[in-house]
GROMACS .gro file of C-alpha atoms in nm:
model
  248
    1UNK     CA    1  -1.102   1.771  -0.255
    2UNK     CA    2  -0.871   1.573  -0.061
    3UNK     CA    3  -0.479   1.642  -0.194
    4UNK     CA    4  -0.088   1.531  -0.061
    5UNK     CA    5   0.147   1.775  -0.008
    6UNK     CA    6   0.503   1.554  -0.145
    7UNK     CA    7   0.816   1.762   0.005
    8UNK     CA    8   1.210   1.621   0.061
    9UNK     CA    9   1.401   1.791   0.343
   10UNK     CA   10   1.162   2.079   0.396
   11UNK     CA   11   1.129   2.147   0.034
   12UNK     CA   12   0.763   2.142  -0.101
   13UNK     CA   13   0.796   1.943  -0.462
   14UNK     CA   14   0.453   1.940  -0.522
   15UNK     CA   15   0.097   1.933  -0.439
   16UNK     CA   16  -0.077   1.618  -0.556
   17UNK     CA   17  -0.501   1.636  -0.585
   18UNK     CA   18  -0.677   1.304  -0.478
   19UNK     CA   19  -0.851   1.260  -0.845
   20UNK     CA   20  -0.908   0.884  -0.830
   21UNK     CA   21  -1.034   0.649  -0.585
   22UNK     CA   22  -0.715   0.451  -0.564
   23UNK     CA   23  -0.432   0.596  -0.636
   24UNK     CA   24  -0.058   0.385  -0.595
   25UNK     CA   25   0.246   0.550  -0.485
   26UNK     CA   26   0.594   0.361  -0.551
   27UNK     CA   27   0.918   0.364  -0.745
   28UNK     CA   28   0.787   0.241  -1.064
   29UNK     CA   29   0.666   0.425  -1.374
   30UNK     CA   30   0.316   0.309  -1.366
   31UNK     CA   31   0.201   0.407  -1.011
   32UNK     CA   32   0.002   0.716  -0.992
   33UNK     CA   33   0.236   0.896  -0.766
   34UNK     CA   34   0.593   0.796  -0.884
   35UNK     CA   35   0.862   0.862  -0.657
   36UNK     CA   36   1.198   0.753  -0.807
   37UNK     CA   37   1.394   0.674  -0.532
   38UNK     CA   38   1.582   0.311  -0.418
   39UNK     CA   39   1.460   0.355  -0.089
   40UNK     CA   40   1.067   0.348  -0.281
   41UNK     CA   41   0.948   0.003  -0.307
   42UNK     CA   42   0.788  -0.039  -0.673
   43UNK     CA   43   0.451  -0.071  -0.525
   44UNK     CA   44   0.521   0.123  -0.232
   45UNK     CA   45   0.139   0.172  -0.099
   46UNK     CA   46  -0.202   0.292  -0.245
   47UNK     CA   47  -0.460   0.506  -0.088
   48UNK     CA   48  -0.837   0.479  -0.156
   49UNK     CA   49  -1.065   0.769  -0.155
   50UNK     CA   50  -1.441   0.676  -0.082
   51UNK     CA   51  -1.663   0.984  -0.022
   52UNK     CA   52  -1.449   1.195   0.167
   53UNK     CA   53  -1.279   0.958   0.349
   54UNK     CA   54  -0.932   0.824   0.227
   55UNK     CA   55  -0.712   0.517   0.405
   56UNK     CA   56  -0.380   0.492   0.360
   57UNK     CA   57  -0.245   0.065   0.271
   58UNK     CA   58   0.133  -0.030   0.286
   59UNK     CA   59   0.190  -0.292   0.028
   60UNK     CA   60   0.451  -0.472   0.230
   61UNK     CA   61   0.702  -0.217   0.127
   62UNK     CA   62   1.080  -0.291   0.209
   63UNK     CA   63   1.147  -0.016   0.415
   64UNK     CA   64   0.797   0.037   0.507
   65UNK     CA   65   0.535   0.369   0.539
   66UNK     CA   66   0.537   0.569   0.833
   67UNK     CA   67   0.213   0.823   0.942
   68UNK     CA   68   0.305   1.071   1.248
   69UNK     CA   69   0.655   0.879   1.282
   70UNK     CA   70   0.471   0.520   1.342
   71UNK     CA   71   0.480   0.245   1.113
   72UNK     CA   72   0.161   0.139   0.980
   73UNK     CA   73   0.031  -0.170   0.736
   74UNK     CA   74  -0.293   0.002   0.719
   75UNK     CA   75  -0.414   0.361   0.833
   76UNK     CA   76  -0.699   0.583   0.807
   77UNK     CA   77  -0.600   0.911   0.698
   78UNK     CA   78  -0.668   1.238   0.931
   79UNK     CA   79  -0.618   1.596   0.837
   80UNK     CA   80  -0.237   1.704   0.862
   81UNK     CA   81  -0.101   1.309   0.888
   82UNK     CA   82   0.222   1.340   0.731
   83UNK     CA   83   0.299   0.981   0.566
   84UNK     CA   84   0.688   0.909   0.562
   85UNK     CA   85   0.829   0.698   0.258
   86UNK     CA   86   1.190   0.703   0.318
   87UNK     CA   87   1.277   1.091   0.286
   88UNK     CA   88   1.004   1.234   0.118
   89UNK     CA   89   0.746   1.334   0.319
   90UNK     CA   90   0.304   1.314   0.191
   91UNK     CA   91   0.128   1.542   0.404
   92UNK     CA   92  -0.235   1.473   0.394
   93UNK     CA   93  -0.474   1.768   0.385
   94UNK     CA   94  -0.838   1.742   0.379
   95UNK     CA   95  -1.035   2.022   0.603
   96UNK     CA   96  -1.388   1.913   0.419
   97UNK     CA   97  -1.397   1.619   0.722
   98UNK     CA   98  -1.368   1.714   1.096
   99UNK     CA   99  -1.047   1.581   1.312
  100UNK     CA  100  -1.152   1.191   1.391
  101UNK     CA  101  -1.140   1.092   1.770
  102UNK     CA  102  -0.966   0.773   1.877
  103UNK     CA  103  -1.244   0.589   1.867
  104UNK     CA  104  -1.324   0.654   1.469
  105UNK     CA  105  -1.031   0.461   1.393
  106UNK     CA  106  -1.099   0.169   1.148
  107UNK     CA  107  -1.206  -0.145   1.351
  108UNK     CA  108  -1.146  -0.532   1.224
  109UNK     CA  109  -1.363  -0.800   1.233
  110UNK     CA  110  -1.196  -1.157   1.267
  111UNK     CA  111  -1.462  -1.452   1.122
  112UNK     CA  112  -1.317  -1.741   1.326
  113UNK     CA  113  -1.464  -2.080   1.336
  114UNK     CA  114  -1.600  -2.050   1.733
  115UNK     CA  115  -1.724  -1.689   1.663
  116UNK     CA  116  -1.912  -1.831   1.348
  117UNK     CA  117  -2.231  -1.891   1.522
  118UNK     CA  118  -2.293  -1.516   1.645
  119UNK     CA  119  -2.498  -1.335   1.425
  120UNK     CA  120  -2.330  -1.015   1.167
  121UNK     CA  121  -2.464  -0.823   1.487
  122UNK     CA  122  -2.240  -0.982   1.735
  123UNK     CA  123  -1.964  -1.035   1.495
  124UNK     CA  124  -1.951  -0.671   1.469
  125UNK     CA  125  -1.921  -0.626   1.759
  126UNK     CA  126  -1.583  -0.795   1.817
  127UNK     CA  127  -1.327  -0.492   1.742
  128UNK     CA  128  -0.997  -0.567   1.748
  129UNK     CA  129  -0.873  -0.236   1.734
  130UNK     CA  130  -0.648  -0.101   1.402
  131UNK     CA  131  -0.427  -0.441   1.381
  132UNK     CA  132  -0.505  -0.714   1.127
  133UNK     CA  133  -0.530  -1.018   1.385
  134UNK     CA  134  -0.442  -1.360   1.206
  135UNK     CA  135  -0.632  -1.521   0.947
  136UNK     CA  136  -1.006  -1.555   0.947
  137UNK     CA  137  -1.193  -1.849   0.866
  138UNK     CA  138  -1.418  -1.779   0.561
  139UNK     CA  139  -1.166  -1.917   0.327
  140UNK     CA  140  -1.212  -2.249   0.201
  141UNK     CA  141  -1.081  -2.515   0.422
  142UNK     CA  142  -0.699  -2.546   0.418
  143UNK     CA  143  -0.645  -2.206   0.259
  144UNK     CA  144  -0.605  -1.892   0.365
  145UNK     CA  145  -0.882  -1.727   0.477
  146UNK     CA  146  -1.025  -1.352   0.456
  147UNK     CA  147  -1.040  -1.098   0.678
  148UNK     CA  148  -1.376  -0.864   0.697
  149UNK     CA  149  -1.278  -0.507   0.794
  150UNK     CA  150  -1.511  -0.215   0.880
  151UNK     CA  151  -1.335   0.077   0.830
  152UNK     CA  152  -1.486   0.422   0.987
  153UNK     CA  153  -1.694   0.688   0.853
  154UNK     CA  154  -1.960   0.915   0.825
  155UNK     CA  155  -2.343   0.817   0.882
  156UNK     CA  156  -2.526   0.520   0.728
  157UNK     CA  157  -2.622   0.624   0.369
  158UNK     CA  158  -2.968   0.788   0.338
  159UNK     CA  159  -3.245   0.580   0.437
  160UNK     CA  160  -3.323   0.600   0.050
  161UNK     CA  161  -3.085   0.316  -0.028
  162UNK     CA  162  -3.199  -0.020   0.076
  163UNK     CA  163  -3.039  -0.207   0.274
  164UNK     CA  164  -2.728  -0.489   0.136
  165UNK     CA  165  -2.582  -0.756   0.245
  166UNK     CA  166  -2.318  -1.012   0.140
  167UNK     CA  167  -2.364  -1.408   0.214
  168UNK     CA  168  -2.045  -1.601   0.175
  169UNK     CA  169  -2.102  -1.928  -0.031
  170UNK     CA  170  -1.794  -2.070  -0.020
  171UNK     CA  171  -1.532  -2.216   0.307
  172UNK     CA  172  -1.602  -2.291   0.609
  173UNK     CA  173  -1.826  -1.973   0.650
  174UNK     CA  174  -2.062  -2.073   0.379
  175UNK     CA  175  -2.401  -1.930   0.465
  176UNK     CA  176  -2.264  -1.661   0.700
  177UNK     CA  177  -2.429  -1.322   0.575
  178UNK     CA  178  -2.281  -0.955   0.676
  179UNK     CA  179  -2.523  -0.654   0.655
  180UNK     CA  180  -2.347  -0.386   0.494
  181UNK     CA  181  -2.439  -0.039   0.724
  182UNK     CA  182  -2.147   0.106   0.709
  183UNK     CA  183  -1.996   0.346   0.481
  184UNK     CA  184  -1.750   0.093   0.367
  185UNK     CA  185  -1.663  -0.250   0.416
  186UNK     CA  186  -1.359  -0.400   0.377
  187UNK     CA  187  -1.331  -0.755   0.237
  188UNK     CA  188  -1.045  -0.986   0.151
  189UNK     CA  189  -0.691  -1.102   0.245
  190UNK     CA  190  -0.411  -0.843   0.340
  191UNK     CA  191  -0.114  -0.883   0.159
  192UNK     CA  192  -0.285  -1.096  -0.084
  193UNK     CA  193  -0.619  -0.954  -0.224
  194UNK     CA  194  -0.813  -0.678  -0.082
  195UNK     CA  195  -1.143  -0.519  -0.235
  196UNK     CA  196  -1.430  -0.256  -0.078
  197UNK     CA  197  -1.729  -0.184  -0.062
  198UNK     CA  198  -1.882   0.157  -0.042
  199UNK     CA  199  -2.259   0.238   0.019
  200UNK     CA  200  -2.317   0.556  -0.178
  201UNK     CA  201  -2.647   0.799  -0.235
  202UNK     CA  202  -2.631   0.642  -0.530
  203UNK     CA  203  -2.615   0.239  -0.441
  204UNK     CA  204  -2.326  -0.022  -0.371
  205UNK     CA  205  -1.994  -0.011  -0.533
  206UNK     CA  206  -1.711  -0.216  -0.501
  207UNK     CA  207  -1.325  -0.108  -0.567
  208UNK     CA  208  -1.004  -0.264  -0.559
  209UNK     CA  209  -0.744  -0.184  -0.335
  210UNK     CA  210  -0.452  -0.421  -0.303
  211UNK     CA  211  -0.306  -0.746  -0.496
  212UNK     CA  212  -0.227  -0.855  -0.829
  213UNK     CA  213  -0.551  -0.975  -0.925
  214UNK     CA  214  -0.860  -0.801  -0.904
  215UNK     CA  215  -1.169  -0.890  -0.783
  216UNK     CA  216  -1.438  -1.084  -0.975
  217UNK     CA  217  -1.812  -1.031  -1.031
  218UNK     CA  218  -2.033  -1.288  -1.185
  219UNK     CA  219  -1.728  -1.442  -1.356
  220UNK     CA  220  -1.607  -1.064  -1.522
  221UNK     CA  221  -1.266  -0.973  -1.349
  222UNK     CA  222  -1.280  -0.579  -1.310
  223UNK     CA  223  -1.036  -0.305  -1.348
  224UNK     CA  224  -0.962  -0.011  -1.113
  225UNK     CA  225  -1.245   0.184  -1.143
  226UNK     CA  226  -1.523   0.139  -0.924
  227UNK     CA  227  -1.799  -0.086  -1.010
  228UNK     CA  228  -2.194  -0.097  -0.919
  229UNK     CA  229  -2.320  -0.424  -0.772
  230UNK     CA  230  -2.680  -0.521  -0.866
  231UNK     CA  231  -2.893  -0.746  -0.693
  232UNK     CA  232  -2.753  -1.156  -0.651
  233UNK     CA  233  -2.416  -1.017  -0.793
  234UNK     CA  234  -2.162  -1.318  -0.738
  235UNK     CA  235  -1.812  -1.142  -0.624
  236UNK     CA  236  -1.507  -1.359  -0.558
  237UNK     CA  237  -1.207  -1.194  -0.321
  238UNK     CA  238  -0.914  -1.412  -0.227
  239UNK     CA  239  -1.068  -1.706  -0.342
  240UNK     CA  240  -1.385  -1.644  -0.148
  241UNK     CA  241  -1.719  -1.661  -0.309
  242UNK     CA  242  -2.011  -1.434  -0.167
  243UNK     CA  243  -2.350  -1.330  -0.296
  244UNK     CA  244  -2.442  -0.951  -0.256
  245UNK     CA  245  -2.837  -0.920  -0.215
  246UNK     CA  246  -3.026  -0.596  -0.164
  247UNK     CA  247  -3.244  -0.743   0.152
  248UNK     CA  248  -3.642  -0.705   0.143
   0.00000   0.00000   0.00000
């Protein structure tokens, strides 16, 4: 199991075990890691744990979150990052996963309105590297619109599962469908509402990550914990509608 190592000036405080899929870290009583400190933002950042993979989100902290000494809004976690939150130090150790390479690091998919007519394959396709890049166009028109991530991680699920896929049915991306063969998908807004989407062994779940409203599915809004998605679920993330089907 994954786990933090929180120290202050050299001085281990305390090791923290990576129990829950999302698990906040901030200044305020209610986060799962509490560090009570002015320089700690209330809701400082989160970090969710799919499989054995965990990424690291800054909630647009006032002082920020630093991993290796660099500033980050969103970063997959490697083992031995040390993430920086003013002067406490979160060392990340998980030796379960091997060292990623460069190239493992999460890549973001931008739906824009002249990219809309490429298929998921080509859209895909178009990495843009570990930066969010502007504001996508599934939103509905004259709002802002979601971003699509594809984070990294191990091997498609066992060729068990049958293949997913979401179809967006609302904005200017209405019709626009998105296989899901990756370990986990990212979907929504950053700084605004941010859900994903993990293919598991045991089917599709989808978990919250960032925002003050969590996502909906057929007109239920969920909690924290992960939920399964069946067949036609209806899920709606930053205002966006989309349809999750299990293809044929």
């Amino acid at each position: 199991m994954a786990k933090l190592i929180l120290s202050m000036d050299g001085l281990v405080l305390k090791d923290i075990p990576l129990t829950k899929e999302r698990m906040s870290i901030g200044r305020k009583s209610h986060n799962d890691i509490q560090i009570d400190n002015l320089a700690i933002s209330g809701e400082h950042a989160v970090i969710v744990t799919i499989l054995n993979d965990s990424f690291l989100e800054d909630l647009g902290s006032t002082n920020g979150t630093l991993v290796n000494g660099a500033p980050i809004k969103r970063h997959f976690l490697q083992n031995g990052d040390t993430v920086e939150l003013g002067k406490y130090k979160l060392k990340y150790i998980n030796e379960a996963v091997p060292q990623a390479t460069p190239a493992d690091f999460e890549k973001t998919m931008v739906l824009r309105p002249d990219v809309m007519r490429q298929t998921a394959e080509q859209m895909e396709n178009k990495a843009f590297g570990d930066t969010q890049v502007g504001a996508a166009a599934i939103g509905s028109a004259g709002q802002p619109a979601a971003t699509v991530s594809v984070p990294p991680g191990p091997a498609a699920a066992p060729a068990a599962l049958p293949l997913a896929a979401i179809q967006v049915l609302s904005g200017t991306g209405s019709g626009k469908t998105l296989d899901l063969v990756k370990t986990v998908t990212t979907l929504g807004k950053p700084g605004v509402q941010v859900a994903v989407i993990a293919r598991r062994p045991q089917g599709y779940f989808i978990t919250h990550v960032e925002g003050a409203n969590f996502p909906v599915v057929n007109g239920k809004v969920l909690d924290a914990q992960a939920h399964p998605l069946v067949d036609h679920d209806v899920i709606e993330i930053a205002g966006v509608k989309m349809e999750f089907f299990v293809k044929p």
